[in-house]
Each structure stands twice: as structure tokens, then as C-alpha cells.
CSV table of N, CA and C in Angstrom, one decimal:
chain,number,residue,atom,x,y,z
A,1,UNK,N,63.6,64.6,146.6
A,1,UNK,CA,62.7,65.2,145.6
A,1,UNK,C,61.3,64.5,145.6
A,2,UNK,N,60.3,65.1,145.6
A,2,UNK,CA,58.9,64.6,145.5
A,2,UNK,C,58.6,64.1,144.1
A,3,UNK,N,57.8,62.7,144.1
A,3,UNK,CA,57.5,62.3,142.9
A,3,UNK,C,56.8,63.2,142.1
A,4,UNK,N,56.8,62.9,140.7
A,4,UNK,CA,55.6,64.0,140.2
A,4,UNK,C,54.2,63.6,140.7
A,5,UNK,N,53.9,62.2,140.0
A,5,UNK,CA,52.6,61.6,140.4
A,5,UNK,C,52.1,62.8,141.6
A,6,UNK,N,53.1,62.4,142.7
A,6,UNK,CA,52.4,62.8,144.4
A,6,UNK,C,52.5,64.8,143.9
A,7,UNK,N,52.9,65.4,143.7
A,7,UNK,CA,52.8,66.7,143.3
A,7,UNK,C,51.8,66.7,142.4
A,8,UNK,N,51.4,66.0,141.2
A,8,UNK,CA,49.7,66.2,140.6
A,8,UNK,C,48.6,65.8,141.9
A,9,UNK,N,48.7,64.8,142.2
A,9,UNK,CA,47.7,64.6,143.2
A,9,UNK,C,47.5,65.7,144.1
A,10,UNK,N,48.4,65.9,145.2
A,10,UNK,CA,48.1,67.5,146.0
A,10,UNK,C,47.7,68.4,145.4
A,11,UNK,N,48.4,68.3,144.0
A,11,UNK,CA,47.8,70.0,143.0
A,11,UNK,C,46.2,69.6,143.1
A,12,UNK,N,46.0,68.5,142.4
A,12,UNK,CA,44.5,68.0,142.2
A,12,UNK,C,43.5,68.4,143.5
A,13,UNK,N,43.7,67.6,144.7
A,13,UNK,CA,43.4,67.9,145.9
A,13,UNK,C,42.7,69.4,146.2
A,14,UNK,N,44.0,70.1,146.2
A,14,UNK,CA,43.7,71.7,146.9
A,14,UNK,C,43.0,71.9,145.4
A,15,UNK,N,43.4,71.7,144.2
A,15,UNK,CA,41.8,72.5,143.2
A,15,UNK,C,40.8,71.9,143.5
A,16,UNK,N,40.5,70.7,143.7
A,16,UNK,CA,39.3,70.3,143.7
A,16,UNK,C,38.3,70.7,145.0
A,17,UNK,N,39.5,70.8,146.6
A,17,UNK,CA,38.7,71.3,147.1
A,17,UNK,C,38.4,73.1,147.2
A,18,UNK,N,39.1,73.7,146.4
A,18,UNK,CA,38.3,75.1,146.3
A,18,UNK,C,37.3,75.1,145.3
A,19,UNK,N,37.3,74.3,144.2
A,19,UNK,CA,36.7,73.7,143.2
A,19,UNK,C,35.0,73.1,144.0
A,20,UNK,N,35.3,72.9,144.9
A,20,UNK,CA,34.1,72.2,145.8
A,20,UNK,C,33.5,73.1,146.9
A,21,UNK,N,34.5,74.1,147.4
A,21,UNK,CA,33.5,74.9,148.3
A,21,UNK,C,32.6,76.0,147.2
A,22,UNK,N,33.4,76.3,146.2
A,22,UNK,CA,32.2,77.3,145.1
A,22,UNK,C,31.1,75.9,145.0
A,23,UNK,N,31.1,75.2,144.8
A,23,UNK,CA,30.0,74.3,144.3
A,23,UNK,C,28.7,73.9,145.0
A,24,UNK,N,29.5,73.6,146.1
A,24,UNK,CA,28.5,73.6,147.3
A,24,UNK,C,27.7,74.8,147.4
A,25,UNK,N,27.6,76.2,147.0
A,25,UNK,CA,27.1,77.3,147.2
A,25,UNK,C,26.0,76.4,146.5
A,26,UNK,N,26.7,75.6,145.6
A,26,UNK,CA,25.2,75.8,144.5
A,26,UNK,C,24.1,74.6,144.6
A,27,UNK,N,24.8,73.3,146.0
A,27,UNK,CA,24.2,72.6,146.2
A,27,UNK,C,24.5,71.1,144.7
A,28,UNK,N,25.9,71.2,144.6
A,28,UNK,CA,26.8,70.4,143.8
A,28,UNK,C,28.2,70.0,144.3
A,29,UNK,N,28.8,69.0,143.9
A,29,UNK,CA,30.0,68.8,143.7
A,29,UNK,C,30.9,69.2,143.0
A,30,UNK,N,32.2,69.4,142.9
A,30,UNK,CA,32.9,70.1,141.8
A,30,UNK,C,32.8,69.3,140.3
A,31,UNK,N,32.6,67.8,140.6
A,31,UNK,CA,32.3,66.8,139.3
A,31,UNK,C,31.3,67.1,138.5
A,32,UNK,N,30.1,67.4,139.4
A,32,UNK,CA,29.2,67.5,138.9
A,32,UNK,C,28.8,68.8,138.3
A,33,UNK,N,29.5,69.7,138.7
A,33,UNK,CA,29.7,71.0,138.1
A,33,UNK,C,30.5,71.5,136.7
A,34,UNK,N,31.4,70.5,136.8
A,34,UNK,CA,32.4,70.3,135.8
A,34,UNK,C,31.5,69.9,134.6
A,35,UNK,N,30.6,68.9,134.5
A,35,UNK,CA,29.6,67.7,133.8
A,35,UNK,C,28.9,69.1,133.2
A,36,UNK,N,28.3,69.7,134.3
A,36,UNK,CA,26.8,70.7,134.1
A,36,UNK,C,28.0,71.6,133.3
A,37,UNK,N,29.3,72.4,133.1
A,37,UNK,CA,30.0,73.2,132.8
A,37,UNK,C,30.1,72.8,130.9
A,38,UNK,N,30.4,71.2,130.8
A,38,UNK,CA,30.2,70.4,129.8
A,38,UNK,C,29.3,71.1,128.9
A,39,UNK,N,28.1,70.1,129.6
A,39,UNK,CA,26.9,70.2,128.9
A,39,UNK,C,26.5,71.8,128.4
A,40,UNK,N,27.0,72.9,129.1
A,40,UNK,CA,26.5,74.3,128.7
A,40,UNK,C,27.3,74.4,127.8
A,41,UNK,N,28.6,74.3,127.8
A,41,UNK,CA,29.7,75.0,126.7
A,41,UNK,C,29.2,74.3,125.7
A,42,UNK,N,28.7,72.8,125.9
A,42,UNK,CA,28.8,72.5,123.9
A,42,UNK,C,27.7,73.0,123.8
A,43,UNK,N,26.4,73.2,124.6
A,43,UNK,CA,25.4,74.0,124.1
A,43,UNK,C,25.1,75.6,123.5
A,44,UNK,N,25.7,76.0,124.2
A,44,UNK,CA,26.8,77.3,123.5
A,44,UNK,C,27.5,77.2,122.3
A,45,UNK,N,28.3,76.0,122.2
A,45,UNK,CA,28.7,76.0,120.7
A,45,UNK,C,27.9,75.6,119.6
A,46,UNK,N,27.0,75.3,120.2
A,46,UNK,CA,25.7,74.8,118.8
A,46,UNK,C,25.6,73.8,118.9
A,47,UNK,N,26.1,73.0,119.5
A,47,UNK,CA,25.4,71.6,119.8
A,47,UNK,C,24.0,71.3,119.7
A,48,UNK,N,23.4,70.2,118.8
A,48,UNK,CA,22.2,70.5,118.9
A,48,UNK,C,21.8,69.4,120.0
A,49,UNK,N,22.9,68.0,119.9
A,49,UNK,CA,22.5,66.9,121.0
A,49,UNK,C,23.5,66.4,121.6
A,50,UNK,N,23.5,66.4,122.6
A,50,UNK,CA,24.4,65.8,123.5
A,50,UNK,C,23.6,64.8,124.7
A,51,UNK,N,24.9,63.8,124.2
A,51,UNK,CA,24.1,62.3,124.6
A,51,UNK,C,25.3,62.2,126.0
A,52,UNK,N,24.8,60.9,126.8
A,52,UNK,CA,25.8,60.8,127.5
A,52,UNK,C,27.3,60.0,127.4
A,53,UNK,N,27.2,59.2,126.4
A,53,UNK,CA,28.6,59.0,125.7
A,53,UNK,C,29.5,60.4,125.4
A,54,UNK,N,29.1,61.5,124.8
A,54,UNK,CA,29.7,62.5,124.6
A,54,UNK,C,30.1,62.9,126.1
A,55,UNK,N,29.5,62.9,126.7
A,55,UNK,CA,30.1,63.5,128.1
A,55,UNK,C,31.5,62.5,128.8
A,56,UNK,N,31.1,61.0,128.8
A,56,UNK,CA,31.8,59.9,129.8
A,56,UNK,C,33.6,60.3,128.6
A,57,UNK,N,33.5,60.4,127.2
A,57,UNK,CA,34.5,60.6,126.6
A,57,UNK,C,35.3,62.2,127.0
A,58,UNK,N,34.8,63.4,126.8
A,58,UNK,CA,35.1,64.6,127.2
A,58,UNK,C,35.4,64.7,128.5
A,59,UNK,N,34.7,64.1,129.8
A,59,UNK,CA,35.1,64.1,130.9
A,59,UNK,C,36.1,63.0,131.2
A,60,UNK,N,35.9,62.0,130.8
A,60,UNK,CA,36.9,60.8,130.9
A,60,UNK,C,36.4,59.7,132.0
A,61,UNK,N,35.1,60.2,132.2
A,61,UNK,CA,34.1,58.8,133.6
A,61,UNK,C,33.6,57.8,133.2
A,62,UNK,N,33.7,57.0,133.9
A,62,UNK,CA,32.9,55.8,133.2
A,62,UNK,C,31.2,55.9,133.1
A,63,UNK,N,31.0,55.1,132.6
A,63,UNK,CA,29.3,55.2,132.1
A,63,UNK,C,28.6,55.2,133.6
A,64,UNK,N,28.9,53.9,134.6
A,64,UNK,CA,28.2,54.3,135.5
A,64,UNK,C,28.4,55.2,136.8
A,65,UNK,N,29.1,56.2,136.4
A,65,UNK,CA,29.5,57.3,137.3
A,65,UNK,C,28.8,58.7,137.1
A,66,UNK,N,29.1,58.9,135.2
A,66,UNK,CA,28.2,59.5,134.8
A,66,UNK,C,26.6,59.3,134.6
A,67,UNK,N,26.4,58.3,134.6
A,67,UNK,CA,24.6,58.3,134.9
A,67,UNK,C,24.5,58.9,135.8
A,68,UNK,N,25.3,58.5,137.2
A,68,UNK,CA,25.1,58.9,138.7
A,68,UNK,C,24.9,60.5,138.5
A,69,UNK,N,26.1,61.3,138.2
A,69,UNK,CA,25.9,62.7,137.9
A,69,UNK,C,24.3,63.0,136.8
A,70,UNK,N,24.7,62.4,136.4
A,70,UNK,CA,23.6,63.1,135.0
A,70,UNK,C,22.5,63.3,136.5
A,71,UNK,N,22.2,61.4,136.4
A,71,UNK,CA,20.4,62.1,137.5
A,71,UNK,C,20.5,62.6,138.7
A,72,UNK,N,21.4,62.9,138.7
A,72,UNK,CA,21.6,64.2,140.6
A,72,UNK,C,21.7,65.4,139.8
A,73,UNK,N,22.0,66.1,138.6
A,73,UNK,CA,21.5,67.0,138.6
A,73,UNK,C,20.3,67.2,137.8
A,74,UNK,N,20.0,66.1,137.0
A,74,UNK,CA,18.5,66.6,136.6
A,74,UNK,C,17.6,66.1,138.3
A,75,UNK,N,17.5,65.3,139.0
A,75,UNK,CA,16.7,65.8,140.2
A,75,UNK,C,17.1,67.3,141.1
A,76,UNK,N,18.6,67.7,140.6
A,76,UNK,CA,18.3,69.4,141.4
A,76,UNK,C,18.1,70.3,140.2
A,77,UNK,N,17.3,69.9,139.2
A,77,UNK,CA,17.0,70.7,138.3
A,77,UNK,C,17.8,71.8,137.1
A,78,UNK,N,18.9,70.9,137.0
A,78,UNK,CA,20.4,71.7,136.4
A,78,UNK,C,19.6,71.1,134.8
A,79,UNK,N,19.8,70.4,134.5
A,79,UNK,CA,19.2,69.6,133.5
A,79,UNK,C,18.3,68.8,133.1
A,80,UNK,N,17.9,68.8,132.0
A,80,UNK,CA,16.6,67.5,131.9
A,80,UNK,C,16.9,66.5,130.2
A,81,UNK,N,16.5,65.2,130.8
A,81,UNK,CA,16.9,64.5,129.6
A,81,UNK,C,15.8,63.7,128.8
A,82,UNK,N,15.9,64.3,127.5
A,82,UNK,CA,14.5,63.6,126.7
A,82,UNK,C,15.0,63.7,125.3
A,83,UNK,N,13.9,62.6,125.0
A,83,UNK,CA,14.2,61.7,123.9
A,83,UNK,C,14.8,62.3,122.7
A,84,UNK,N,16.1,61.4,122.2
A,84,UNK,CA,16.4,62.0,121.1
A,84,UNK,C,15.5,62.4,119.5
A,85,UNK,N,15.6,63.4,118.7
A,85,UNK,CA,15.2,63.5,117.4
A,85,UNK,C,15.7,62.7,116.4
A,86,UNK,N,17.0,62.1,117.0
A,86,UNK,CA,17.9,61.7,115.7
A,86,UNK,C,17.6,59.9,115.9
A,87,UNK,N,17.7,59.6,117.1
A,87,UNK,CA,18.0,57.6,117.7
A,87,UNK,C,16.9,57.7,118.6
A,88,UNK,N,16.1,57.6,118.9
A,88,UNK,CA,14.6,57.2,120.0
A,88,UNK,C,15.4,56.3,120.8
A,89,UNK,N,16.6,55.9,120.9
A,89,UNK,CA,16.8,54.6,121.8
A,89,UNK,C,17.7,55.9,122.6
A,90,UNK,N,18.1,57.0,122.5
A,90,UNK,CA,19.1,57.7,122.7
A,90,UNK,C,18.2,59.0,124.3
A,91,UNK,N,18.9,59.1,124.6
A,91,UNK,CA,18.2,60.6,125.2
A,91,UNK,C,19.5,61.6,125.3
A,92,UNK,N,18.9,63.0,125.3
A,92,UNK,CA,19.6,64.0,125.0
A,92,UNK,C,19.7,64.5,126.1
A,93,UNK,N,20.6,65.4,126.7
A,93,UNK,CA,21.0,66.0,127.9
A,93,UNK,C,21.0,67.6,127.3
A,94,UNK,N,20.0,68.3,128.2
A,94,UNK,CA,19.8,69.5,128.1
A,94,UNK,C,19.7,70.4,129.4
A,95,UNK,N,20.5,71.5,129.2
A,95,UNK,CA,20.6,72.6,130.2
A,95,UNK,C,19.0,72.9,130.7
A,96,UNK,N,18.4,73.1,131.6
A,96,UNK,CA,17.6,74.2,132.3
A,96,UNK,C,17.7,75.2,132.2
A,97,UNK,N,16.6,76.4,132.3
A,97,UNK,CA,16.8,77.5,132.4
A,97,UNK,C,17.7,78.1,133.5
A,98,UNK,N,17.7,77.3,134.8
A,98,UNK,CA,18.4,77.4,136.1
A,98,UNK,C,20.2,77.3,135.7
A,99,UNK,N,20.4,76.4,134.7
A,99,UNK,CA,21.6,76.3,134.2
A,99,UNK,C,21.9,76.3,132.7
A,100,UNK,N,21.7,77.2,132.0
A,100,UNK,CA,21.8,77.7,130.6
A,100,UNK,C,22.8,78.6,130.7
A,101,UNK,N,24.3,78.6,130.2
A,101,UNK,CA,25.2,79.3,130.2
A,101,UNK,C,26.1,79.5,131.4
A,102,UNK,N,25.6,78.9,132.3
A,102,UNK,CA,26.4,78.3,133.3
A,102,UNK,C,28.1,78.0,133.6
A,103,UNK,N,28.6,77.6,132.1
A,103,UNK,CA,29.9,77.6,132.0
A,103,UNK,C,30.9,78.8,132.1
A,104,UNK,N,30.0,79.6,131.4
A,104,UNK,CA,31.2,81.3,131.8
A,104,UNK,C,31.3,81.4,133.3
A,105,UNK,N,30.5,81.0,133.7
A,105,UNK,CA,30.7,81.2,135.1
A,105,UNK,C,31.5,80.5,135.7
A,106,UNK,N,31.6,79.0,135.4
A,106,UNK,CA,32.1,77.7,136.1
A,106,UNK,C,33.7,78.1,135.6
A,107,UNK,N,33.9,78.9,134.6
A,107,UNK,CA,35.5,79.5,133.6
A,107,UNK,C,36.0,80.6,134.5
A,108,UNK,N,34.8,81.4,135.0
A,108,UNK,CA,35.4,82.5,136.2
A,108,UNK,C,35.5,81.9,137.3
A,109,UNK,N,35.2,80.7,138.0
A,109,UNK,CA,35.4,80.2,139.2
A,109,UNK,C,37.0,79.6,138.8
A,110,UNK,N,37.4,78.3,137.4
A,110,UNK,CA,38.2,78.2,137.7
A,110,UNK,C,39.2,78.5,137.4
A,111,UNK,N,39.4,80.2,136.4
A,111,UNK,CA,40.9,80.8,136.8
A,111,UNK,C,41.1,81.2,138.0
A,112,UNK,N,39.9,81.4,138.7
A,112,UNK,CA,39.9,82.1,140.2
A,112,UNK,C,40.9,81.5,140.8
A,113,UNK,N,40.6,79.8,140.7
A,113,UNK,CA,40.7,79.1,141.7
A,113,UNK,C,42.6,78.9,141.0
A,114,UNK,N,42.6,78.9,140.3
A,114,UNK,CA,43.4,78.6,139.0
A,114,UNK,C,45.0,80.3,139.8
A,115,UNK,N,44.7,81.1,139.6
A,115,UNK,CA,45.6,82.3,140.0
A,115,UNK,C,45.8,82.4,141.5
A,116,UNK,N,44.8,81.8,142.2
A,116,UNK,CA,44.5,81.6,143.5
A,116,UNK,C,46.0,80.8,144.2
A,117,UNK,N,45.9,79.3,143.9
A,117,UNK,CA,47.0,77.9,143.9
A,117,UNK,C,48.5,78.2,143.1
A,118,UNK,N,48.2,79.2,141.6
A,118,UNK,CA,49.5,79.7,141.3
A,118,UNK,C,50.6,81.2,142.1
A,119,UNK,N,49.5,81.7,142.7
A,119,UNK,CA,50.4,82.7,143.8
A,119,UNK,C,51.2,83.3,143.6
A,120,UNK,N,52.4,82.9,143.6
A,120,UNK,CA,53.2,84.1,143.2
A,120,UNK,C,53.9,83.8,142.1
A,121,UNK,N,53.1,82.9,141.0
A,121,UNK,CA,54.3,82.6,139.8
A,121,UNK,C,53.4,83.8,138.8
A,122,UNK,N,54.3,84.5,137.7
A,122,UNK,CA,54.1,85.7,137.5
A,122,UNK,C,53.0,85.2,136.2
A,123,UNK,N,51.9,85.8,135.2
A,123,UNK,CA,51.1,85.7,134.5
A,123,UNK,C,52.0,84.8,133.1
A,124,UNK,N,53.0,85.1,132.9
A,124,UNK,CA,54.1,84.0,132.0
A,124,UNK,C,54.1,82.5,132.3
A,125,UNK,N,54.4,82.7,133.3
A,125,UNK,CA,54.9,81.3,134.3
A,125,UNK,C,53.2,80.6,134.4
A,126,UNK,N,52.7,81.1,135.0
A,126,UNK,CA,50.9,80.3,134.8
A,126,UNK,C,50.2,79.8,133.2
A,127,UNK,N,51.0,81.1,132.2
A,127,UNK,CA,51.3,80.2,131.2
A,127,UNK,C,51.4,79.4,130.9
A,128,UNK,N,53.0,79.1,130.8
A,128,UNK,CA,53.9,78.2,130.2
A,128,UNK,C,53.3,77.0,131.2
A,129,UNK,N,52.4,76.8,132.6
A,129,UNK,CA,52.1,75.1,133.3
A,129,UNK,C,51.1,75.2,132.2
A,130,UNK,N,50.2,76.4,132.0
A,130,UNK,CA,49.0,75.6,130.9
A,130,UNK,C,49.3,74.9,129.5
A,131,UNK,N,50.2,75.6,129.3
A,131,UNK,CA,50.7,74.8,127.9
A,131,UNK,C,51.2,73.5,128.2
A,132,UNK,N,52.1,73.4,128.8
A,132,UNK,CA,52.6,72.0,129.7
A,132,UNK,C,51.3,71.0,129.8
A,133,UNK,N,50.8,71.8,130.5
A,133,UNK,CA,49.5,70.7,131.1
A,133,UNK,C,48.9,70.3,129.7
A,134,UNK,N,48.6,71.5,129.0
A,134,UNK,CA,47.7,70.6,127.5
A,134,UNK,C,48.4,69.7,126.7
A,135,UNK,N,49.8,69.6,126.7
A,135,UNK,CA,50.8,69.1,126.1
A,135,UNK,C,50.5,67.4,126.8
A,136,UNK,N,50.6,67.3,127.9
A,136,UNK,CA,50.4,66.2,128.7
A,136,UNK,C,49.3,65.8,128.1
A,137,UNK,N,48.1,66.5,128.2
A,137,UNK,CA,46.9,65.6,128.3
A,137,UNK,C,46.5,65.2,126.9
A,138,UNK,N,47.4,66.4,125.9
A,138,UNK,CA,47.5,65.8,124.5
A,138,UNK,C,48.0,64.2,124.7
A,139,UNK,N,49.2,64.1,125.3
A,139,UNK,CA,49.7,62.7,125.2
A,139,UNK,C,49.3,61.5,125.6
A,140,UNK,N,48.6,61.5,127.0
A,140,UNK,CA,47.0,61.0,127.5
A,140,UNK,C,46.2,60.5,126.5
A,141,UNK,N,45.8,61.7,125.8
A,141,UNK,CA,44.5,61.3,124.9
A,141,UNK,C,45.0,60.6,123.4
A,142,UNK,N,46.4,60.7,123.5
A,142,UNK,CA,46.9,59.8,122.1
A,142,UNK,C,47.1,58.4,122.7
A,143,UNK,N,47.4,58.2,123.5
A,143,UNK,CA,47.7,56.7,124.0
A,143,UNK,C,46.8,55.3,124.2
């Protein structure tokens, strides 16, 4: 029998690289698409600032990985970052017009990719891994 570990990894793998040929359309990585998917959904939910600590925690990267993303897509113009209203020592991460609402879309790419890797397990069964999987990462995020 296959470890689990080695069964998440390959799962990881093949999503990340269909996860990465949509991205590339767009002249991104799937990371960095994930980051930009971020940054739109809380802005959609009314977020009024989003700093980059809010992201390194939500995404789970470290600080200097996420800088690296932040300024690769504010140089391909996804976002731009300026000074906060609330902390002056702070800067805020904001969508572009190029990428404003961006996440509905990045949510249609990944059930796509998502029904795509599940195949023939029936609309129940893709279920019950998603509940699983949140259950897990609930347990992750308590530890």
C-alpha cells in the first residue's frame, strides 16, 4: 500500500501542474495566482486593507517568499502596494484593474481542475474528499 504522505504529494503535483498551465496563459505561476486569488476574494469581501502578514498566514508562506510573489505581480501589473491609512510603516496590497475580481475566475479554474483529477468518483464522493480535506487542514491549523 502507498503511503499517504506519497498519495498527497502526487495529488499535489498533478493539481498544481494543471494549476500551472491555466496560469501560464496569464503569464503567472499557480502560487502566484493563488496569492492574486487571495488578495481579490478578501477584497470582495470588504476588506478594506490587506497587508502582507495577512496573506504569509492565509496562504501559509513565509515572509520572504511572499515578498518575492507580491513584487512579481505588482511588476506584471496584478497589483500595486501603497501606503497604509491605518500604520504608515505598513503598505497595503491592492488589486489592479487588470486583476479586480479575479478570484471567481481562479474558483472556475479550480473546480475545473478539481472534477478534472476526481474522474470518475461520482459528485458525492468529491464531496465527502472535500470535507475530509477541510477536516485535515482544520487539524493543521489547530496545532
Amino acid at each position: 500500500m502507498m503511503p499517504f504522505g506519497l498519495k498527497i504529494a502526487i495529488i499535489n503535483r498533478a493539481f498544481r501542474k494543471k494549476l500551472d498551465e491555466k496560469a501560464q496563459k496569464m503569464g503567472l505561476t499557480s502560487v502566484q495566482l493563488r496569492v492574486l486569488g487571495s488578495i481579490s476574494h478578501l477584497e470582495a469581501a470588504g476588506e478594506t486593507e490587506i497587508h502582507q502578514n495577512d496573506l504569509e498566514q492565509l496562504e501559509h508562506i513565509t515572509h520572504p517568499a511572499m515578498t518575492k510573489h507580491i513584487q512579481q505581480l505588482e511588476k506584471k501589473g496584478f497589483v500595486q502596494c501603497v501606503s497604509s491609512e491605518r500604520d504608515r510603516r505598513y503598505k497595503k496590497i491592492i488589486c489592479t484593474e487588470k486583476s479586480s475580481g479575479i478570484y471567481r475566475m481562479i474558483l472556475a479554474h479550480d473546480q475545473e481542475v478539481f472534477e478534472e483529477l476526481c474522474g470518475t468518483l461520482t459528485k458525492e464522493q468529491q464531496q465527502t474528499l472535500n470535507q475530509i480535506a477541510d477536516l485535515i487542514l482544520k487539524n493543521i491549523d489547530s496545532n
